[in-house]
Coordinates of C-alpha atoms in Angstrom, one line a residue:
M1 CA 51.8 74.5 25.6
D2 CA 51.2 75.3 29.3
T3 CA 53.3 73.8 31.2
N4 CA 51.0 74.8 34.3
R5 CA 48.6 72.6 33.4
G6 CA 47.1 69.8 36.0
L7 CA 49.0 71.8 39.0
S8 CA 47.1 73.1 41.5
A9 CA 47.1 76.1 43.0
V10 CA 49.3 75.9 45.6
E11 CA 51.5 74.3 43.1
K12 CA 50.9 77.2 41.0
I13 CA 52.6 79.5 42.8
P14 CA 56.1 80.2 42.8
A15 CA 58.2 79.5 46.0
E16 CA 59.2 82.5 46.0
V17 CA 56.3 84.3 47.0
W18 CA 55.1 81.6 49.7
L19 CA 58.6 82.5 51.4
Q20 CA 57.0 85.9 51.4
I21 CA 54.0 85.4 52.6
F22 CA 55.7 83.6 55.4
Q23 CA 58.6 85.5 56.3
D24 CA 55.2 88.0 57.7
V25 CA 53.4 85.3 59.8
P26 CA 54.9 86.0 64.1
R27 CA 54.8 83.0 65.3
S28 CA 56.2 79.4 64.7
T29 CA 53.4 77.4 66.1
D30 CA 51.5 79.3 62.4
L31 CA 54.2 78.0 59.9
H32 CA 53.8 74.5 62.8
S33 CA 50.1 74.7 61.5
V34 CA 50.5 75.2 57.8
S35 CA 53.0 72.9 57.5
V36 CA 50.8 69.7 57.8
A37 CA 49.0 71.0 54.9
S38 CA 50.7 69.5 51.9
R39 CA 54.4 68.4 50.7
R40 CA 55.2 71.7 49.3
F41 CA 54.0 73.7 52.3
R42 CA 56.1 71.5 54.8
D43 CA 59.4 72.6 52.8
L44 CA 58.2 76.0 52.3
T45 CA 57.8 76.3 55.9
T46 CA 61.0 74.8 56.4
R47 CA 62.5 77.9 55.8
A48 CA 61.0 80.3 57.1
L49 CA 60.7 78.5 60.4
H50 CA 64.5 78.2 60.2
R51 CA 64.9 82.2 59.8
D52 CA 65.6 83.2 63.7
L53 CA 67.5 80.3 65.0
V54 CA 68.2 79.9 69.0
W55 CA 71.1 78.3 69.3
M56 CA 71.3 78.5 73.9
N57 CA 73.3 74.9 73.7
G58 CA 74.8 71.9 71.9
K59 CA 70.9 70.5 72.1
H60 CA 69.4 72.9 70.1
V61 CA 72.3 73.1 67.3
A62 CA 71.9 69.1 67.3
E63 CA 68.3 68.7 66.9
N64 CA 68.4 71.5 64.0
F65 CA 71.9 70.5 62.6
S66 CA 70.2 67.8 59.7
V67 CA 68.3 70.3 58.7
W68 CA 70.8 71.6 56.6
E69 CA 72.3 68.8 55.0
T70 CA 68.6 68.2 53.7
N71 CA 67.4 71.3 52.6
E72 CA 70.2 72.3 49.5
G73 CA 70.6 76.1 49.6
M74 CA 68.2 77.7 52.8
E75 CA 71.2 78.7 54.5
N76 CA 70.4 82.0 52.6
S77 CA 66.5 82.2 54.2
V78 CA 68.3 83.1 58.3
R79 CA 67.8 86.4 59.2
S80 CA 68.5 85.8 62.9
L81 CA 70.8 84.2 65.5
Q82 CA 71.7 84.1 69.1
L83 CA 74.1 82.2 69.8
G84 CA 74.9 81.3 73.4
R85 CA 77.1 77.9 75.3
T86 CA 78.1 75.9 72.6
A87 CA 80.3 73.8 73.8
A88 CA 77.6 70.4 74.4
L89 CA 78.2 70.4 70.3
D90 CA 81.1 66.9 71.5
N91 CA 77.7 64.7 72.6
F92 CA 75.7 65.3 69.7
L93 CA 78.3 65.6 66.7
H94 CA 80.3 62.7 67.7
N95 CA 80.2 59.8 64.9
G96 CA 81.1 57.0 67.4
T97 CA 84.3 56.2 65.5
S98 CA 86.6 59.0 65.9
Q99 CA 87.7 61.4 68.0
V100 CA 86.7 65.2 67.3
T101 CA 88.3 67.9 69.5
P102 CA 86.9 70.5 71.1
G103 CA 88.2 72.9 68.1
Q104 CA 87.0 71.7 65.5
L105 CA 83.9 71.0 66.5
Q106 CA 83.4 75.0 67.0
A107 CA 84.8 75.4 63.4
I108 CA 82.1 72.9 62.5
L109 CA 79.8 75.3 63.6
F110 CA 81.0 78.3 63.0
A111 CA 81.6 77.3 58.6
R112 CA 77.8 76.8 59.4
I113 CA 77.4 80.3 60.0
R114 CA 79.6 81.6 57.5
L115 CA 77.3 80.4 54.7
F116 CA 74.3 82.1 56.6
T117 CA 75.5 85.4 54.5
N118 CA 72.2 86.7 54.5
L119 CA 72.2 87.1 58.9
S120 CA 71.5 90.3 59.3
T121 CA 70.9 90.1 63.7
L122 CA 73.5 87.9 65.9
T123 CA 73.7 87.8 69.6
F124 CA 76.1 86.4 71.7
T125 CA 74.7 85.4 75.6
D126 CA 77.1 84.0 78.5
M127 CA 80.5 82.9 76.1
S128 CA 83.9 83.3 76.3
I129 CA 84.8 85.8 73.1
Y130 CA 88.0 85.1 71.3
S131 CA 89.4 86.3 67.7
G132 CA 87.8 84.0 65.8
H133 CA 84.4 85.2 66.9
F134 CA 85.5 88.8 65.6
A135 CA 86.7 86.9 62.6
L136 CA 83.3 85.8 62.1
I137 CA 81.5 89.1 62.7
H138 CA 83.2 90.8 59.7
A139 CA 82.9 87.8 57.9
L140 CA 79.5 88.8 57.8
P141 CA 78.3 91.2 54.7
Q142 CA 74.2 91.4 56.1
L143 CA 75.3 91.8 59.9
R144 CA 73.4 95.2 61.0
S145 CA 72.1 94.2 64.7
L146 CA 75.3 93.0 66.9
R147 CA 74.6 92.1 70.9
F148 CA 76.7 90.9 73.4
D149 CA 75.5 89.9 77.1
H150 CA 77.0 88.5 80.0
C151 CA 80.4 88.3 78.1
M152 CA 83.4 87.3 78.9
F153 CA 86.6 88.3 75.9
H154 CA 89.8 87.0 75.7
H155 CA 92.7 90.3 75.7
D156 CA 93.5 89.9 72.1
A157 CA 90.1 89.1 70.2
A158 CA 89.9 92.6 68.1
E159 CA 93.8 92.6 68.1
D160 CA 94.0 92.3 64.7
V161 CA 91.0 94.2 63.4
N162 CA 89.6 97.4 62.2
N163 CA 85.8 97.3 63.6
K164 CA 85.2 100.6 62.3
S165 CA 84.1 99.2 58.4
L166 CA 81.8 96.6 59.8
P167 CA 78.3 97.3 58.4
I168 CA 75.9 97.5 61.7
T169 CA 73.7 99.2 62.9
E170 CA 73.0 98.6 66.3
L171 CA 75.1 97.6 68.7
T172 CA 74.9 96.3 72.3
M173 CA 76.9 95.4 74.8
L174 CA 75.9 93.9 78.3
N175 CA 77.5 92.5 81.0
I176 CA 81.0 92.4 79.5
R177 CA 84.4 91.7 81.2
S178 CA 88.0 90.9 80.3
G179 CA 89.5 88.5 80.4
S180 CA 92.3 85.8 79.8
R181 CA 91.2 82.6 80.8
I182 CA 87.9 80.4 80.0
R183 CA 86.2 79.8 83.1
T184 CA 86.0 76.7 84.7
H185 CA 82.2 75.7 86.1
G186 CA 80.9 74.1 83.4
P187 CA 81.1 72.1 80.8
P188 CA 84.6 74.6 78.6
V189 CA 83.0 77.5 76.8
V190 CA 85.4 77.0 73.0
Q191 CA 85.9 79.5 70.9
I192 CA 88.4 79.2 67.2
P193 CA 89.2 81.0 64.2
I194 CA 87.9 79.0 61.4
A195 CA 91.6 78.7 59.8
A196 CA 93.3 78.1 62.8
V197 CA 91.6 75.2 64.9
H198 CA 95.0 74.8 67.1
A199 CA 94.7 78.4 68.5
W200 CA 92.2 78.1 71.1
Q201 CA 95.6 76.4 72.9
Q202 CA 97.5 79.4 72.2
P203 CA 99.0 80.6 75.7
V204 CA 98.0 84.5 77.7
H205 CA 99.6 87.4 76.7
P206 CA 99.5 89.9 79.0
V207 CA 97.6 92.8 78.6
H208 CA 97.6 95.6 80.3
P209 CA 95.4 97.1 83.5
L210 CA 93.9 100.2 82.8
D211 CA 92.6 99.2 79.2
P212 CA 91.7 95.7 79.2
L213 CA 88.3 96.0 77.0
A214 CA 89.6 99.2 74.8
R215 CA 89.8 97.5 70.9
V216 CA 87.2 95.2 71.7
L217 CA 84.8 98.3 72.7
S218 CA 85.8 100.5 69.5
L219 CA 82.9 98.0 67.8
A220 CA 81.0 101.4 69.3
V221 CA 83.0 103.6 66.2
A222 CA 81.8 101.4 63.5
Q223 CA 81.2 104.3 60.2
N224 CA 77.2 103.2 60.1
L225 CA 76.0 103.0 63.6
R226 CA 72.8 104.5 64.4
T227 CA 71.8 103.3 67.6
L228 CA 74.4 102.0 71.3
T229 CA 72.8 100.9 74.1
V230 CA 75.7 100.1 76.4
D231 CA 75.9 99.7 81.1
A232 CA 79.0 100.7 83.1
S233 CA 80.6 97.1 82.2
A234 CA 80.8 98.9 78.8
D235 CA 82.7 102.0 78.8
V236 CA 83.0 103.1 75.6
F237 CA 83.0 107.2 76.4
R238 CA 85.7 106.4 78.8
L239 CA 87.6 103.9 76.8
V240 CA 87.3 104.6 73.2
F241 CA 86.1 107.7 72.8
N242 CA 87.9 109.7 75.0
A243 CA 90.8 107.6 75.2
S244 CA 94.1 110.0 75.1
D245 CA 94.6 108.0 71.1
A246 CA 92.0 107.9 69.6
E247 CA 92.7 109.9 67.4
A248 CA 95.4 108.0 66.2
R249 CA 93.7 105.1 66.6
G250 CA 90.6 106.3 64.2
W251 CA 88.2 106.0 67.1
T252 CA 86.3 108.9 66.1
V253 CA 81.9 109.1 66.9
P254 CA 80.3 107.6 63.9
A255 CA 78.6 110.6 61.9
S256 CA 76.0 108.3 61.6
L257 CA 74.6 107.7 65.9
E258 CA 71.2 108.8 66.4
H259 CA 70.5 106.7 69.6
V260 CA 72.5 106.4 72.4
Y261 CA 70.7 104.0 75.8
I262 CA 73.0 103.2 78.6
A263 CA 71.7 100.8 80.6
R264 CA 71.3 101.1 84.4
D265 CA 71.4 98.8 87.2
H266 CA 68.9 98.7 90.3
T267 CA 65.5 102.2 89.1
V268 CA 64.3 104.1 91.5
A269 CA 63.6 101.8 94.0
A270 CA 66.7 101.3 95.3
W271 CA 67.3 104.7 96.1
E272 CA 67.8 106.9 99.0
P273 CA 67.5 110.5 99.5
N274 CA 70.5 111.3 100.8
Q275 CA 72.9 108.9 99.3
P276 CA 75.5 109.5 96.5
A277 CA 74.0 108.8 92.7
N278 CA 76.3 106.2 91.9
W279 CA 74.9 104.1 88.8
G280 CA 78.7 103.0 88.5
G281 CA 79.4 99.1 89.2
G282 CA 82.4 99.6 86.5
G283 CA 85.8 100.0 89.2
H284 CA 86.2 104.0 88.0
G285 CA 83.5 105.9 89.9
V286 CA 80.4 107.2 88.7
F287 CA 79.3 106.2 85.3
P288 CA 79.3 107.1 82.8
D289 CA 80.1 111.2 85.0
T290 CA 81.9 113.7 82.5
H291 CA 82.8 111.5 79.8
L292 CA 79.0 111.1 78.2
Y293 CA 78.9 114.8 78.6
H294 CA 82.0 114.8 76.3
F295 CA 81.4 112.4 74.0
C296 CA 77.4 114.0 73.2
T297 CA 79.4 117.4 73.2
L298 CA 81.2 115.2 69.7
A299 CA 77.7 113.3 68.3
T300 CA 75.9 116.4 66.4
N301 CA 73.6 114.0 65.0
L302 CA 72.7 112.7 68.1
R303 CA 68.5 112.3 68.7
T304 CA 68.1 110.3 71.1
V305 CA 69.7 110.0 74.9
S306 CA 68.8 108.1 77.5
T307 CA 70.8 107.7 80.7
P308 CA 70.7 107.0 84.5
L309 CA 73.2 109.3 85.2
F310 CA 73.9 112.7 82.5
A311 CA 76.7 114.6 83.9
S312 CA 78.2 115.2 87.2
A313 CA 77.1 118.4 89.5
Q314 CA 79.7 119.8 88.8
L315 CA 79.9 119.7 85.5
T316 CA 78.0 122.4 84.2
V317 CA 76.1 121.8 80.6
A318 CA 76.6 124.4 78.7
P319 CA 73.4 124.7 76.4
E320 CA 75.4 125.3 73.1
D321 CA 77.5 122.4 73.1
L322 CA 74.4 120.0 73.0
P323 CA 73.2 118.3 69.9
V324 CA 70.8 120.7 68.3
G325 CA 69.2 117.9 66.9
L326 CA 68.4 115.9 70.4
E327 CA 64.6 115.3 70.6
R328 CA 64.7 112.7 73.5
F329 CA 66.3 112.5 76.5
A330 CA 65.7 110.8 79.8
A331 CA 67.8 111.5 82.9
P332 CA 67.8 112.5 86.4
L333 CA 65.5 114.8 86.9
E334 CA 67.8 118.0 87.5
T335 CA 69.4 117.1 84.0
A336 CA 66.4 116.9 81.9
Q337 CA 64.8 120.0 82.6
F338 CA 67.0 122.2 82.0
V339 CA 67.8 119.8 78.6
A340 CA 63.9 120.7 77.8
A341 CA 64.4 124.4 78.5
V342 CA 67.2 124.4 75.3
C343 CA 66.1 122.1 73.1
D344 CA 63.0 121.0 71.6
L345 CA 62.3 117.3 72.7
K346 CA 59.4 115.3 71.7
A347 CA 59.8 112.7 74.5
L348 CA 61.2 113.2 77.9
G349 CA 61.9 110.9 80.7
L350 CA 62.3 112.5 84.3
L351 CA 64.3 109.7 86.4
K352 CA 65.0 109.9 90.2
C353 CA 61.8 112.0 91.2
G354 CA 59.9 113.4 93.4
L355 CA 62.6 112.5 96.6
K356 CA 61.6 115.9 97.9
G357 CA 58.0 116.2 97.8
G358 CA 56.2 118.3 95.3
E359 CA 59.1 118.5 92.9
G360 CA 57.7 116.1 90.4
L361 CA 54.2 118.7 89.9
T362 CA 57.0 121.6 90.0
A363 CA 58.4 120.1 87.1
L364 CA 55.8 119.8 86.1
E365 CA 54.4 123.4 85.7
D366 CA 58.0 124.7 84.6
I367 CA 58.7 122.8 81.9
A368 CA 54.5 122.9 80.3
C369 CA 55.4 126.5 80.2
V370 CA 58.3 125.5 77.4
R371 CA 57.5 122.4 75.7
P372 CA 54.0 121.4 76.3
G373 CA 53.7 120.3 72.8
L374 CA 55.6 116.4 74.4
K375 CA 54.7 113.0 72.2
M376 CA 56.3 111.0 74.8
L377 CA 56.5 112.2 79.1
S378 CA 57.9 109.4 81.3
M379 CA 58.8 110.0 85.3
E380 CA 59.8 107.4 87.7
V381 CA 59.1 109.1 91.5
K382 CA 59.8 107.2 94.9
A383 CA 56.3 107.7 96.0
W384 CA 53.0 108.0 94.6
D385 CA 51.7 110.6 94.0
P386 CA 47.3 111.3 92.5
E387 CA 48.3 114.7 91.5
V388 CA 51.1 113.4 88.8
V389 CA 48.3 112.3 86.1
P390 CA 45.9 115.0 86.6
A391 CA 48.8 117.3 86.4
V392 CA 50.3 116.0 82.7
S393 CA 46.8 115.6 81.2
L394 CA 45.9 119.4 82.2
H395 CA 49.6 121.1 80.7
F396 CA 50.2 118.0 77.7
R397 CA 47.2 117.7 75.8
E398 CA 48.7 116.4 72.8
L399 CA 50.8 113.2 75.1
R400 CA 50.8 109.9 72.9
R401 CA 52.1 108.1 75.1
L402 CA 52.6 108.3 79.5
K403 CA 54.8 105.9 81.5
V404 CA 54.7 106.5 86.0
V405 CA 56.4 103.9 88.4
Y406 CA 56.5 104.4 91.2
D407 CA 58.3 103.0 94.5
S408 CA 55.5 103.1 96.6
V409 CA 51.8 101.7 98.0
G410 CA 49.6 102.9 94.2
P411 CA 46.2 104.3 93.9
D412 CA 43.3 102.5 95.1
E413 CA 40.3 101.1 92.8
N414 CA 38.1 104.2 92.4
Y415 CA 40.9 106.1 91.3
I416 CA 41.8 103.9 88.6
V417 CA 38.2 103.2 87.3
S418 CA 37.4 107.1 87.3
L419 CA 41.2 107.4 86.0
A420 CA 40.2 107.7 82.0
P421 CA 37.0 109.9 82.1
D422 CA 37.8 112.2 84.8
F423 CA 41.6 112.7 82.9
L424 CA 43.1 110.2 80.3
A425 CA 39.7 111.7 78.0
N426 CA 42.0 115.5 77.8
L427 CA 44.5 112.7 75.9
P428 CA 43.1 112.0 72.7
D429 CA 45.9 111.0 70.8
L430 CA 46.8 109.0 73.9
H431 CA 47.7 105.0 73.0
T432 CA 49.4 103.9 75.7
L433 CA 49.5 103.8 79.0
E434 CA 51.9 102.3 81.9
M435 CA 51.3 103.3 85.2
Y436 CA 52.7 100.6 87.9
R437 CA 54.8 100.1 91.0
L438 CA 58.0 99.4 90.6
P439 CA 59.6 95.9 92.2
K440 CA 60.7 95.9 95.8
H441 CA 64.7 96.4 96.2
G442 CA 65.1 98.2 93.0
G443 CA 65.7 94.7 90.2
F444 CA 64.2 94.7 87.3
I445 CA 61.9 91.0 88.3
P446 CA 58.3 92.5 87.5
A447 CA 55.7 91.1 89.8
H448 CA 52.4 88.4 88.9
P449 CA 50.1 88.5 91.6
K450 CA 47.1 86.8 91.3
H451 CA 44.3 90.0 91.0
L452 CA 44.8 94.2 90.9
F453 CA 42.1 94.9 93.0
D454 CA 39.7 92.6 93.8
P455 CA 40.3 88.2 94.8
S456 CA 37.0 87.3 93.9
W457 CA 37.6 87.6 89.6
G458 CA 38.4 84.1 88.0
S459 CA 41.4 86.1 86.6
I460 CA 43.9 89.1 86.6
E461 CA 43.1 89.9 82.6
E462 CA 39.0 88.7 82.9
E463 CA 40.0 92.3 86.4
L464 CA 42.2 94.2 83.8
R465 CA 39.7 94.1 81.1
D466 CA 36.3 94.7 83.0
I467 CA 38.8 97.6 84.0
L468 CA 39.5 99.0 80.8
I469 CA 35.9 98.2 78.7
G470 CA 35.2 101.1 81.1
W471 CA 37.8 103.5 79.3
N472 CA 36.6 102.4 76.1
R473 CA 34.5 104.7 75.2
F474 CA 37.1 108.0 76.7
C475 CA 40.0 106.0 75.2
P476 CA 39.6 106.0 71.8
K477 CA 43.3 105.3 70.4
L478 CA 44.5 103.4 73.3
R479 CA 46.4 100.5 72.4
K480 CA 48.6 99.3 75.3
V481 CA 47.6 99.8 79.3
Q482 CA 50.5 98.3 82.5
L483 CA 48.4 98.5 85.4
V484 CA 50.9 96.7 87.4
S485 CA 54.5 95.2 86.6
G486 CA 54.2 92.1 85.4
Y487 CA 50.8 92.1 83.2
I488 CA 50.4 94.1 80.1
M489 CA 46.9 94.7 78.1
T490 CA 46.4 94.8 74.5
R491 CA 43.8 95.5 71.3
A492 CA 44.7 95.9 67.5
F493 CA 42.5 98.3 67.3
E494 CA 38.8 100.1 68.4
G495 CA 36.6 97.7 70.2
A496 CA 38.8 95.4 69.7
T497 CA 38.8 92.4 72.8
W498 CA 41.8 93.9 75.4
T499 CA 43.8 90.7 75.5
L500 CA 46.4 89.6 78.8
Q501 CA 50.6 89.8 77.9
K502 CA 53.2 88.5 80.6
V503 CA 56.2 90.6 82.1
H504 CA 59.2 87.9 82.2
R505 CA 61.2 91.7 82.6
L506 CA 61.4 94.5 82.4
E507 CA 63.7 97.2 80.2
Q508 CA 67.3 98.3 81.6
V509 CA 66.4 101.4 79.9
E510 CA 64.3 103.6 79.4
D511 CA 63.1 103.3 75.2
L512 CA 61.7 106.8 74.8
E513 CA 59.4 105.5 71.8
Y514 CA 55.4 107.0 71.3

C-alpha cells in the first residue's frame, strides 16, 4: 500500500532533507519568506531559524524562549550561540506569583543550553565568567569554537577543570580581565553552576597577584586546538606556556596547533618613527616580547603566525628554531623580511612599514629575490607611495591577494582608473585587492564617505561600480575590491554585477588568507 498517496510533492520529501536544504540558506530573511509558504515549511524553518542563536540580553532570550517548549527536540538543531549579559531575564521569566532568584534564573538558562548537544560555536560577550560557565563548556561534546570578548573572570572560574580535555579546535580571547567581584554598573551579571544555585553568593578568596588568569588561559592547551587568537590581555605565552611549573601542570603546546593570531590595539596610523614599539597594554612591558618567540620554537607544527611584534630588538632569531612548516607570517618589516628569507612563505605581511622613506620598496626587491611566488602580500605603510603597486606587479606575478593600507592622502582618481590596465593586468590570478587609507588615530572604526572622488554620483556604490566596470576586462578573476575602509565591492563570478557591502569595523588581526 502506498502511504504517500494523496500527499503533495512537498510532503513526500522527508523532513531531514528539507532541513539539510534550509541549512544552506544563508540569510534569515530568506528563511522567513519560506516559512509563510505552508504550515509544514513554517515548522521546518523554525528549526533552521534557531540554529544560530544570539542571546545578548534577557530580551533576546525571552523573545524566543517559548519556542523550545512548543517545538520538541529542536535543541539538536542549534549549532552556534552568542551569549551576552543575561541578568535581565528576571524581567521576563517571573511567573507573577512566585519569586525566582537570579541564581535559579541562570540555572534555567544553563539547563537549556546544556540540551544543545550539537552546539559547535559558543561566544561569551561582556560577561562575568564563573565556574558554572566552565562546567557548561565542558558539558558540550561537540563544541569546537570558543570565544571570550570583553569578559571578566572570577578568580576560581577554572580552578577544578582540566582544559586539556576540551574538544575545541578554535579559541579566541580578547579584552579579558580578572576580577573577584561582579561589576556594579547596570543590572547585576549572575552566572551560576546548575548543581549549586547558591554558589553565586560564595565568599571571595584571595588570588595570587602575579598569576590571576593562568588557569583560565590554560584553555589554550586543549589537545585538539588548531587556531589561537589572543591580544595583550590574554598573554598565554607568558602565563601558560612559559610558566615555571607549566610542565608539571601539563601545560604543553598542542601538537595540532597550526595558526596563531595576535590582535593589536592600533594600526600603523598611531605610530611615530622615533617612539618605541609597545603593543602591550598588559602591564608587563612589551607584548608579546620574547615569550612568543620561545613559544614558536615549541609549536613545531605552526603554519601561520600573525603578530604586531614577534621578538624584541635585543633578541636574535635563529632560523633553525622556527617551525619548518611556516607558510604565512606577518610582523613588523625587519622581522618579516628576515623570516621570508629563511622560510618558504606563501603569504607575507609587512607591518609598520615605510617609516623611513623608500624602505618598503627596497624590502620588496629583496623579498622578490627569494619569494617571487608569493600568493598573498600585505603592506601597512605610514605614507602612500605610488611606486608600491608597480613594484608588486613587477616582482610578484602569482599574487592572488594584495593589501596595501596607508596613513596619508592616497592616490587620485586617474591613478585608480588606470590601476587595472597598467599594473593589475600583470597579476592574472588576483582575486582580492584591498587598498585604502586607515582610520584616523590608529583605530578600527572605518570611514563611510558619501563619495570617493566625485560628489555628482548618486551613491558611492554607483561610483565604485563605474570604476570597476573599467577593470573587468583586465582582471577577470577579481572578486573583491576595497578602495575605502568602510566599503567593499564584491561579485560572485566573472560578468556578475558588483555589489556594495558596508564594513562596520576593521579586523584587528591580519588573517593572511589568499
